[in-house]
GROMACS .gro file of C-alpha atoms in nm:
model
  192
    1MET     CA    1   0.022   0.004   0.008
    2ARG     CA    2   0.272   0.239   0.088
    3ARG     CA    3   0.447   0.180  -0.252
    4THR     CA    4   0.123   0.237  -0.407
    5LEU     CA    5   0.096   0.576  -0.246
    6ALA     CA    6   0.443   0.657  -0.315
    7SER     CA    7   0.404   0.588  -0.707
    8LEU     CA    8   0.078   0.785  -0.688
    9SER     CA    9   0.253   1.077  -0.534
   10MET     CA   10   0.534   1.077  -0.786
   11ILE     CA   11   0.302   1.049  -1.070
   12ALA     CA   12   0.098   1.354  -0.939
   13ALA     CA   13   0.416   1.547  -0.909
   14LEU     CA   14   0.537   1.443  -1.260
   15LEU     CA   15   0.203   1.558  -1.420
   16ALA     CA   16   0.219   1.895  -1.198
   17SER     CA   17   0.560   1.994  -1.348
   18ALA     CA   18   0.431   1.911  -1.685
   19THR     CA   19   0.160   2.122  -1.682
   20PRO     CA   20   0.220   2.432  -1.889
   21GLY     CA   21   0.329   2.755  -1.675
   22ARG     CA   22   0.069   3.025  -1.600
   23ALA     CA   23   0.154   3.357  -1.735
   24THR     CA   24   0.293   3.606  -1.499
   25ASP     CA   25   0.110   3.958  -1.450
   26TYR     CA   26   0.325   4.255  -1.492
   27THR     CA   27   0.291   4.645  -1.426
   28ILE     CA   28   0.522   4.869  -1.608
   29ASP     CA   29   0.765   5.042  -1.400
   30PRO     CA   30   0.767   5.402  -1.549
   31ALA     CA   31   1.108   5.480  -1.383
   32HIS     CA   32   1.253   5.232  -1.585
   33SER     CA   33   1.056   5.250  -1.922
   34HIS     CA   34   1.058   5.510  -2.226
   35ILE     CA   35   0.830   5.583  -2.504
   36LEU     CA   36   0.995   5.751  -2.777
   37PHE     CA   37   0.981   5.873  -3.133
   38THR     CA   38   1.143   6.010  -3.434
   39ILE     CA   39   1.012   6.200  -3.737
   40ASP     CA   40   1.179   6.380  -4.040
   41HIS     CA   41   1.208   6.731  -4.020
   42LEU     CA   42   1.249   6.902  -4.367
   43GLY     CA   43   1.513   6.620  -4.452
   44PHE     CA   44   1.769   6.772  -4.246
   45ALA     CA   45   1.727   6.561  -3.928
   46LYS     CA   46   1.500   6.378  -3.712
   47ILE     CA   47   1.311   6.526  -3.413
   48VAL     CA   48   1.315   6.315  -3.117
   49GLY     CA   49   1.022   6.311  -2.878
   50LEU     CA   50   0.904   6.133  -2.591
   51PHE     CA   51   0.607   6.071  -2.352
   52SER     CA   52   0.703   6.071  -1.976
   53ASP     CA   53   0.343   5.997  -1.855
   54PHE     CA   54   0.242   5.656  -1.901
   55SER     CA   55   0.116   5.334  -1.741
   56GLY     CA   56   0.011   4.965  -1.836
   57THR     CA   57   0.011   4.609  -1.759
   58LEU     CA   58   0.104   4.298  -1.948
   59SER     CA   59   0.058   3.940  -1.901
   60PHE     CA   60   0.331   3.714  -2.028
   61ASP     CA   61   0.450   3.320  -2.047
   62SER     CA   62   0.732   3.261  -2.244
   63ASN     CA   63   0.586   2.908  -2.321
   64ASN     CA   64   0.276   3.050  -2.436
   65VAL     CA   65   0.338   3.377  -2.603
   66SER     CA   66   0.019   3.372  -2.809
   67ALA     CA   67  -0.196   3.405  -2.493
   68SER     CA   68  -0.013   3.734  -2.380
   69LYS     CA   69  -0.198   4.061  -2.306
   70LEU     CA   70  -0.089   4.421  -2.311
   71ALA     CA   71  -0.254   4.760  -2.244
   72VAL     CA   72  -0.062   5.117  -2.206
   73THR     CA   73  -0.224   5.466  -2.171
   74VAL     CA   74  -0.033   5.748  -2.272
   75LYS     CA   75  -0.082   6.111  -2.128
   76THR     CA   76  -0.056   6.285  -2.443
   77GLU     CA   77   0.013   6.633  -2.234
   78SER     CA   78   0.329   6.473  -2.123
   79LEU     CA   79   0.498   6.497  -2.490
   80GLN     CA   80   0.838   6.646  -2.487
   81THR     CA   81   1.093   6.713  -2.768
   82GLN     CA   82   1.347   6.958  -2.552
   83PHE     CA   83   1.222   7.305  -2.728
   84ALA     CA   84   0.918   7.436  -2.551
   85ALA     CA   85   0.745   7.647  -2.843
   86ARG     CA   86   0.765   7.321  -3.052
   87ASP     CA   87   0.603   7.131  -2.766
   88LYS     CA   88   0.320   7.379  -2.698
   89ASP     CA   89   0.244   7.353  -3.079
   90LEU     CA   90   0.230   7.010  -3.107
   91LYS     CA   91   0.009   6.972  -2.795
   92GLY     CA   92  -0.246   7.214  -3.017
   93ALA     CA   93  -0.521   7.152  -3.219
   94ASP     CA   94  -0.324   7.098  -3.526
   95TRP     CA   95  -0.110   6.812  -3.413
   96PHE     CA   96  -0.208   6.597  -3.096
   97ASN     CA   97  -0.474   6.823  -2.975
   98VAL     CA   98  -0.427   6.717  -2.608
   99THR     CA   99  -0.734   6.896  -2.503
  100GLU     CA  100  -0.972   6.698  -2.689
  101PHE     CA  101  -0.743   6.375  -2.672
  102PRO     CA  102  -0.567   6.360  -2.354
  103GLU     CA  103  -0.469   6.001  -2.372
  104MET     CA  104  -0.355   5.766  -2.628
  105THR     CA  105  -0.378   5.369  -2.592
  106TYR     CA  106  -0.230   5.063  -2.701
  107VAL     CA  107  -0.388   4.736  -2.663
  108GLY     CA  108  -0.233   4.374  -2.800
  109THR     CA  109  -0.441   4.176  -3.005
  110GLU     CA  110  -0.191   3.957  -3.132
  111PHE     CA  111   0.168   3.811  -2.998
  112VAL     CA  112   0.404   3.597  -3.215
  113LYS     CA  113   0.700   3.443  -3.112
  114LYS     CA  114   0.975   3.412  -3.337
  115ASP     CA  115   1.226   3.229  -3.142
  116GLU     CA  116   1.348   3.243  -2.787
  117HIS     CA  117   1.416   3.613  -2.769
  118THR     CA  118   1.228   3.798  -3.069
  119GLY     CA  119   0.867   3.811  -3.187
  120THR     CA  120   0.595   4.067  -3.289
  121ILE     CA  121   0.311   4.234  -3.140
  122THR     CA  122   0.012   4.378  -3.322
  123GLY     CA  123  -0.213   4.605  -3.137
  124ASN     CA  124  -0.466   4.857  -3.193
  125LEU     CA  125  -0.347   5.208  -3.127
  126THR     CA  126  -0.605   5.479  -3.063
  127LEU     CA  127  -0.450   5.824  -3.122
  128HIS     CA  128  -0.610   6.164  -3.222
  129GLY     CA  129  -0.941   5.991  -3.210
  130VAL     CA  130  -0.856   5.720  -3.458
  131THR     CA  131  -0.784   5.328  -3.366
  132LYS     CA  132  -0.558   5.171  -3.651
  133PRO     CA  133  -0.355   4.839  -3.604
  134VAL     CA  134   0.045   4.897  -3.542
  135THR     CA  135   0.267   4.604  -3.527
  136LEU     CA  136   0.589   4.631  -3.330
  137ASN     CA  137   0.893   4.397  -3.319
  138VAL     CA  138   1.000   4.288  -3.000
  139VAL     CA  139   1.302   4.168  -2.832
  140LEU     CA  140   1.248   3.997  -2.503
  141ASN     CA  141   1.556   4.116  -2.300
  142LYS     CA  142   1.547   3.923  -1.976
  143VAL     CA  143   1.286   3.782  -1.721
  144GLY     CA  144   1.406   3.733  -1.368
  145GLN     CA  145   1.452   3.873  -1.034
  146ASN     CA  146   1.567   4.231  -1.000
  147PRO     CA  147   1.875   4.219  -0.804
  148LEU     CA  148   1.815   4.565  -0.649
  149ASP     CA  149   1.462   4.509  -0.523
  150LYS     CA  150   1.423   4.129  -0.513
  151ILE     CA  151   1.111   4.158  -0.729
  152ASN     CA  152   1.045   3.939  -1.047
  153SER     CA  153   1.077   4.175  -1.355
  154ALA     CA  154   1.051   4.142  -1.747
  155GLY     CA  155   1.240   4.382  -1.990
  156PHE     CA  156   1.139   4.416  -2.338
  157SER     CA  157   1.269   4.642  -2.631
  158ALA     CA  158   1.016   4.711  -2.940
  159ARG     CA  159   1.039   4.911  -3.247
  160GLY     CA  160   0.799   4.992  -3.518
  161THR     CA  161   0.685   5.259  -3.766
  162LEU     CA  162   0.352   5.436  -3.824
  163LYS     CA  163   0.192   5.688  -4.075
  164ARG     CA  164   0.090   5.973  -3.852
  165SER     CA  165  -0.163   6.065  -4.164
  166ASP     CA  166  -0.347   5.720  -4.099
  167PHE     CA  167  -0.444   5.918  -3.736
  168GLY     CA  168  -0.575   6.222  -3.916
  169MET     CA  169  -0.244   6.401  -3.828
  170LYS     CA  170  -0.176   6.576  -4.155
  171THR     CA  171  -0.023   6.925  -4.053
  172PHE     CA  172   0.279   6.997  -4.276
  173LEU     CA  173   0.265   6.649  -4.416
  174GLY     CA  174   0.539   6.660  -4.691
  175PRO     CA  175   0.795   6.905  -4.529
  176ILE     CA  176   0.740   6.707  -4.202
  177GLY     CA  177   0.766   6.320  -4.264
  178ASP     CA  178   0.448   6.102  -4.262
  179ASP     CA  179   0.648   5.805  -4.121
  180VAL     CA  180   0.682   5.809  -3.704
  181ASP     CA  181   0.957   5.571  -3.587
  182LEU     CA  182   0.883   5.424  -3.235
  183ILE     CA  183   1.130   5.334  -2.987
  184ILE     CA  184   0.997   5.175  -2.671
  185GLU     CA  185   1.174   5.032  -2.398
  186ILE     CA  186   0.982   4.831  -2.099
  187GLU     CA  187   1.063   4.725  -1.762
  188ALA     CA  188   0.771   4.571  -1.584
  189LYS     CA  189   0.742   4.438  -1.229
  190GLN     CA  190   0.550   4.124  -1.137
  191LYS     CA  191   0.236   4.202  -0.971
  192SER     CA  192   0.197   4.083  -0.634
   0.00000   0.00000   0.00000
C-alpha cells in the first residue's frame, strides 16, 4: 500500500511539473521605461520626442506567447521634444490636440513568437480619436529577479513605424515626415 501511495505521489508530481506554466502579470515600471519617437524634419534631421507619463499592464508566459496581454495608456500632455515652443505647438489642435484627446492607448491583439528572444506584437493604437493596428518588433531582454529590489521583472525592447496621416495628423505633411519611428523600452514588475 505504501509503495502504491508513493507511486501515486510521484506521478502527481510529474504531472504537475509537466503542466504548462501560467502567465505572469506585470505592471510597467515608468522609472525604467521609455516611449520615444523620431520624425523627419525637412530632410535635415530627425526630431526626437518622448512621452513621460504612461502606465500599463502585461501578462506574459514565454511558453505560451500567443496568450499574452498588453494594455498601455499614454498621457498626450506629457509630450516633450526639448523645445518648449515646439512642444506647445505639438500639443495644440493642429497636431496631438491634447485637450480633446488627453490619452492614447495601445492594446495588444496578436502576439507572435519568432524565436526564444524575438517576436511581434500587433495591437490597436488609438491616437487623435482614430484606432488603427500597429505592429511592433519585440525583443525579450530578460525575465528574472531584479537584484536591487528582489522583485521578479521582465524587460522588452520594441520598434515599429506608423504613418501619422493614418491617424488624421496631416499638418505640414511633406516637409514634415509621415513616417513616425517608435522606440520603446519597457521594464515591468511582477504584480504581487
